[in-house]
CSV table of C-alpha atoms and ligand atoms in Angstrom, one decimal:
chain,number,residue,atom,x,y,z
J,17,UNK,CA,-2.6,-28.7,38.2
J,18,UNK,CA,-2.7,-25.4,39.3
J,19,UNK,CA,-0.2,-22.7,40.3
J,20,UNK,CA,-0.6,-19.3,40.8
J,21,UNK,CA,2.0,-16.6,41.6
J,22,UNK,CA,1.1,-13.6,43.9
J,23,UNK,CA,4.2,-10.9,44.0
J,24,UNK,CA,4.8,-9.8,47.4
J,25,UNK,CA,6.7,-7.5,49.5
J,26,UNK,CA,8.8,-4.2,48.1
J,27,UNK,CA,11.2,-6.8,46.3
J,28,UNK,CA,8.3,-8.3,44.2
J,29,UNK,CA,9.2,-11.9,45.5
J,30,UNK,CA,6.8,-14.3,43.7
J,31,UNK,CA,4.9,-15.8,46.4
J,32,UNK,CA,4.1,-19.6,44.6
J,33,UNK,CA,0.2,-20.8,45.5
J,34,UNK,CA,0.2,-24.7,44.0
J,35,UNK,CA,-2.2,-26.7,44.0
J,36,UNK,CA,-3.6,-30.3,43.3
J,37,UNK,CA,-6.9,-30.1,40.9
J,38,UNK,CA,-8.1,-33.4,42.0
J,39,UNK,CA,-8.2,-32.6,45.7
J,40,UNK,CA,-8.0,-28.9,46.3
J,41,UNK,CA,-5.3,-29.3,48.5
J,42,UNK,CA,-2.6,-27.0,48.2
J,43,UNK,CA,0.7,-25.5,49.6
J,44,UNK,CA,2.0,-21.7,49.9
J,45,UNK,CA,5.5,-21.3,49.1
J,46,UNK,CA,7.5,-18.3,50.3
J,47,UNK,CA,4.8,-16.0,51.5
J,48,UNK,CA,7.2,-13.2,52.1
J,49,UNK,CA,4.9,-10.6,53.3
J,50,UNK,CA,1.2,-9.2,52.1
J,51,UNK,CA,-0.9,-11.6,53.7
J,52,UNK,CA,-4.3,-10.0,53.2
J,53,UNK,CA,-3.1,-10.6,49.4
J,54,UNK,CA,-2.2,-14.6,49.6
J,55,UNK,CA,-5.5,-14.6,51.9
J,56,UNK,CA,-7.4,-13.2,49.0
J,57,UNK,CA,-5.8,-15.3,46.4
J,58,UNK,CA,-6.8,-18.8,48.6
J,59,UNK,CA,-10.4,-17.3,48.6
J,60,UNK,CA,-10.7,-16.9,44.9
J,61,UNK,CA,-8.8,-20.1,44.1
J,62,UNK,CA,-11.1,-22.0,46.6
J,63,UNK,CA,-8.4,-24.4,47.4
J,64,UNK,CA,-7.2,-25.7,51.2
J,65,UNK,CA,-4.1,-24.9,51.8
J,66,UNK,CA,-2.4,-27.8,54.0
J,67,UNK,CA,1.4,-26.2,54.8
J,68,UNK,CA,3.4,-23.7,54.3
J,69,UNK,CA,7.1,-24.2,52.4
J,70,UNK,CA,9.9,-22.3,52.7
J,71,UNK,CA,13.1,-22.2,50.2
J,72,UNK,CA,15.7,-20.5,51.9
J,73,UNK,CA,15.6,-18.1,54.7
J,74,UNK,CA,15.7,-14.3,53.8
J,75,UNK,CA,12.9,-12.1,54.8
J,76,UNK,CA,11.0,-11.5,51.7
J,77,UNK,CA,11.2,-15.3,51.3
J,78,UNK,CA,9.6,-15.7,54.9
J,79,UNK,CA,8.3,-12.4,56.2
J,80,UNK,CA,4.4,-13.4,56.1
J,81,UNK,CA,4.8,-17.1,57.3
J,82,UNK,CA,4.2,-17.0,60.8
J,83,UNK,CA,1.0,-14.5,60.4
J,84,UNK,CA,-0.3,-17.1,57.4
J,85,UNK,CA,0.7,-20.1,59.2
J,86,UNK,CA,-1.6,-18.2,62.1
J,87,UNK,CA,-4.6,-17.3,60.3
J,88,UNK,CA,-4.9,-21.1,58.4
J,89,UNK,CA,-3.5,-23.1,61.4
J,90,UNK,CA,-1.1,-24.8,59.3
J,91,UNK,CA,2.5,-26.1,59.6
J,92,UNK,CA,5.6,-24.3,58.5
J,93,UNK,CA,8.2,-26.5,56.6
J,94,UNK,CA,11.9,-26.1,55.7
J,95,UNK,CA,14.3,-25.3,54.8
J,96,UNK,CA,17.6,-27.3,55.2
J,97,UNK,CA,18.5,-26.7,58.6
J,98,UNK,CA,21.8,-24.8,57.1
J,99,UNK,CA,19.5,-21.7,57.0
J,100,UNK,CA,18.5,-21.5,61.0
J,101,UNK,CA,21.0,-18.4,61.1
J,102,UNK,CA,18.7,-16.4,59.1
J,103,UNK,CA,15.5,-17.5,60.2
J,104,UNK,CA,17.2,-16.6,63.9
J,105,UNK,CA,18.3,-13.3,62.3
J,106,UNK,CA,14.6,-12.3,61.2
J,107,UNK,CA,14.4,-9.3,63.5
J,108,UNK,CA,18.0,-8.0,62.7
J,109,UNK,CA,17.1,-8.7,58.5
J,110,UNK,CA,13.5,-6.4,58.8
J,111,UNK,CA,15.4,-3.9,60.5
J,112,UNK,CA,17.9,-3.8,57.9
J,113,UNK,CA,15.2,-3.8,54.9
J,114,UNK,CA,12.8,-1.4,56.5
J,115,UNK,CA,10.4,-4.1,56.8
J,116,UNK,CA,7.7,-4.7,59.6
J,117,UNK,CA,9.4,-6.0,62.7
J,118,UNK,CA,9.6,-9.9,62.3
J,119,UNK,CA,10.4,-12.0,65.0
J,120,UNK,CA,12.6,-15.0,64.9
J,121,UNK,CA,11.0,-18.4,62.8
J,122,UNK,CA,11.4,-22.1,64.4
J,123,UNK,CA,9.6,-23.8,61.4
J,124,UNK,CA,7.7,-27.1,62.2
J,125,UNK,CA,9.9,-29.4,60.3
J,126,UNK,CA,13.7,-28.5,58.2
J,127,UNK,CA,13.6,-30.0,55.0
J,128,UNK,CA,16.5,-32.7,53.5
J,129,UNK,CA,17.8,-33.5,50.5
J,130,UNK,CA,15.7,-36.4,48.8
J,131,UNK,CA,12.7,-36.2,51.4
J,132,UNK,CA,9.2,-35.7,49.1
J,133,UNK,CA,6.5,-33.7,50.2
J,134,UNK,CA,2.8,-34.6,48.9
J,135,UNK,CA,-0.2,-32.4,48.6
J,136,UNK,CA,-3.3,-34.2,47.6
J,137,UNK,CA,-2.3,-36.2,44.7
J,138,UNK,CA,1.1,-33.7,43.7
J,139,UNK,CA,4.6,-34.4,44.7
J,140,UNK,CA,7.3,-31.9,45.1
J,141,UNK,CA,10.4,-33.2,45.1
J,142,UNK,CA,12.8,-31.3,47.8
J,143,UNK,CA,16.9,-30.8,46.5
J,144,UNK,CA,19.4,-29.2,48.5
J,145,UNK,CA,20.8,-26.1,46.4
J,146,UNK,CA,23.1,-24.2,48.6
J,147,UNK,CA,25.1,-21.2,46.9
J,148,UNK,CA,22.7,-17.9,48.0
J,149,UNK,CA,22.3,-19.5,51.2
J,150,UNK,CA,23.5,-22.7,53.0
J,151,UNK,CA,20.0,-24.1,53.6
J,152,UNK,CA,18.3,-23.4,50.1
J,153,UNK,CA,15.8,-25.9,48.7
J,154,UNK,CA,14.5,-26.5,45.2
J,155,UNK,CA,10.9,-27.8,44.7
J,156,UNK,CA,10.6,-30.1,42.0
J,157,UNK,CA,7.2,-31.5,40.7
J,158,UNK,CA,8.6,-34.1,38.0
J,159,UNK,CA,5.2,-35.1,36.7
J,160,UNK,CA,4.4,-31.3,35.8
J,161,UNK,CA,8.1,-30.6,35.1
J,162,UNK,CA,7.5,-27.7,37.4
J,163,UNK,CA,10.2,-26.4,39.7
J,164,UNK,CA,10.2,-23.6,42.6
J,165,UNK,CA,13.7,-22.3,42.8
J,166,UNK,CA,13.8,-19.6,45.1
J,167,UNK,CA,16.7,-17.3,44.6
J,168,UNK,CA,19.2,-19.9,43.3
J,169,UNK,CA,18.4,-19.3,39.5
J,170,UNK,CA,16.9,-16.5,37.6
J,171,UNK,CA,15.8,-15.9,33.7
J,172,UNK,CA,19.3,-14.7,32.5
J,173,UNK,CA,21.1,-14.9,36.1
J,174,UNK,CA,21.5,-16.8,39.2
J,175,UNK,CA,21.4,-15.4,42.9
J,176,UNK,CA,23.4,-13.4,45.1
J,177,UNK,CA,26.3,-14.8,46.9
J,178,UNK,CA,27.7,-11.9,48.6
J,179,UNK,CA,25.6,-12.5,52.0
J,180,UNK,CA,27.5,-14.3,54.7
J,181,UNK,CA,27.5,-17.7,54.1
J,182,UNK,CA,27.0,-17.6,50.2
J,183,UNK,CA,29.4,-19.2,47.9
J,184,UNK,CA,29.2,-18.1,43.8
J,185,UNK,CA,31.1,-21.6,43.1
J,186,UNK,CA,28.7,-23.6,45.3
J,187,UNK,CA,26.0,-21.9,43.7
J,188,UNK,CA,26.9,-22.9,40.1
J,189,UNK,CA,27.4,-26.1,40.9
J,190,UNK,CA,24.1,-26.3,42.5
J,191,UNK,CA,22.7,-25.3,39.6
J,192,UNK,CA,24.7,-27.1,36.8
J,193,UNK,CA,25.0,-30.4,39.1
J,194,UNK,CA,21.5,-31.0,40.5
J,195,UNK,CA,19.2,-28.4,38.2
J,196,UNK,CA,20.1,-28.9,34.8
J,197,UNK,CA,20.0,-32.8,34.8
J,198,UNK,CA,16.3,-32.8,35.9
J,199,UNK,CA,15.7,-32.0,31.7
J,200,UNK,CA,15.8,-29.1,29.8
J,201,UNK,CA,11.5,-28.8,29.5
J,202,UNK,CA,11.2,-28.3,33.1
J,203,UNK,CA,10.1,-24.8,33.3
J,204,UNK,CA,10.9,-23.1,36.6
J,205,UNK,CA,9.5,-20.1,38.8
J,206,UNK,CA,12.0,-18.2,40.4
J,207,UNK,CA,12.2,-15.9,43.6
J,208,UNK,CA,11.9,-13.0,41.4
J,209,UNK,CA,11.1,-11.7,37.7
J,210,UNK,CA,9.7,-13.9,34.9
J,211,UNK,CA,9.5,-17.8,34.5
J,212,UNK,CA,11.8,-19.9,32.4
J,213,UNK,CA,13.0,-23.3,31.7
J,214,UNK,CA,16.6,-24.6,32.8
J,215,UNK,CA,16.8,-25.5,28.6
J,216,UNK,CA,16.8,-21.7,28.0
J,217,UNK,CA,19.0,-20.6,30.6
J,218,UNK,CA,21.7,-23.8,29.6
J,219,UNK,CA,21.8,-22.0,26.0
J,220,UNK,CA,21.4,-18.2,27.9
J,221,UNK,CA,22.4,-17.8,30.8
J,222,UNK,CA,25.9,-15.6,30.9
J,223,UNK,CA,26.6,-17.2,34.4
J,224,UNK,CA,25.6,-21.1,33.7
J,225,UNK,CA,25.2,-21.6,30.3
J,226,UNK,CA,26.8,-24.7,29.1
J,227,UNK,CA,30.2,-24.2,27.6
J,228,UNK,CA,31.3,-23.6,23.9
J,229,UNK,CA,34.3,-25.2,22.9
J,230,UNK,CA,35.9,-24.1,19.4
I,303,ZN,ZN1,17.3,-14.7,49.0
I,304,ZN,ZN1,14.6,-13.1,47.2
């Protein structure tokens, strides 16, 4: 099982390339900008790229999806329906960033809590985190103890919730609630910076570790 991450964009967002080993088939998550990048990445990789999945609606999450989902005619998919006020917001968020004017995103299908998304013989697992934004999703592959979290959770801190319509509290219980459960050895990508496990960040993590009592 394959997955490759490809920074793009000034922020360094890691773009997620995942794939199935069996079929080739894969998915692009949050290809925030860079395309001639992610482009050169599916060449090398010499996988098939079926959709395109979106956590959570902020530009360098999203910048490059409609010029990807152009150039490999293929779908764009969530997030939680929460987020449509960013995605709306596109142009007035590149603007503000100093980004490439982006134009306003209607993705081809919102994502739920619970629904399961399959590429070739890989499932990721789709759970509602809201806290940085209302619409965040988590991708979870439980078979690879893999997950694709966006910008809820970070090695050694969690996401922003100063944006309109973030919520610190929500955000930790996102994280404590519907995260941690899925087992300490699932090791997790995050929007930005270097890869850990929710184990480590339950012992770490200033903002979500698990309490000390005595
Ligand atoms: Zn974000
Ligand atoms: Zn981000």
């Amino acid at each position: 099982m394959g997955n490759r991450v490809i920074p793009v964009t000034p922020f360094d967002q890691n773009c997620s390339l995942v794939w199935c080993d069996a079929t080739k088939k894969a998915v692009v998550i949050d290809p925030g900008g860079d395309v001639a990048i992610i482009m050169a990445a599916i060449a090398q990789t010499g996988v098939t790229v079926e959709k395109i999945i979106l956590t959570h609606g902020h530009l360098d999450h999203v910048g490059g999806s409609a010029a990807l989902a152009a150039e490999l005619n293929i779908p764009v998919w969530g997030p939680h329906p929460a987020d449509q006020y960013w995605l709306d917001g596109l142009p007035r968020q590149s603007q503000m960033f100093g980004f490439p004017f982006t134009p306003a995103l209607q993705p081809n299908q919102w994502l739920q809590e619970g629904e399961v998304i399959a590429c070739g013989e890989r499932q990721f697992e789709v759970i509602h985190c809201p806290g940085h934004t209302p619409g965040h999703v988590v991708l979870f592959d439980r078979e690879a103890k893999q997950a694709w979290v966006g910008d809820v959770l970070f090695a050694g801190s969690v996401g922003r919730s100063d944006f309109p319509g973030g919520d610190h509290d929500t955000l930790v219980a996102s994280i404590r609630d519907k995260l941690f459960p899925l087992g300490d050895d699932v090791s997790f990508i995050p929007g930005h910076g270097p890869d850990s496990t929710f184990g480590e960040e339950r012992r770490s993590n200033p903002f979500v570790a698990d309490r000390r009592f005595g």
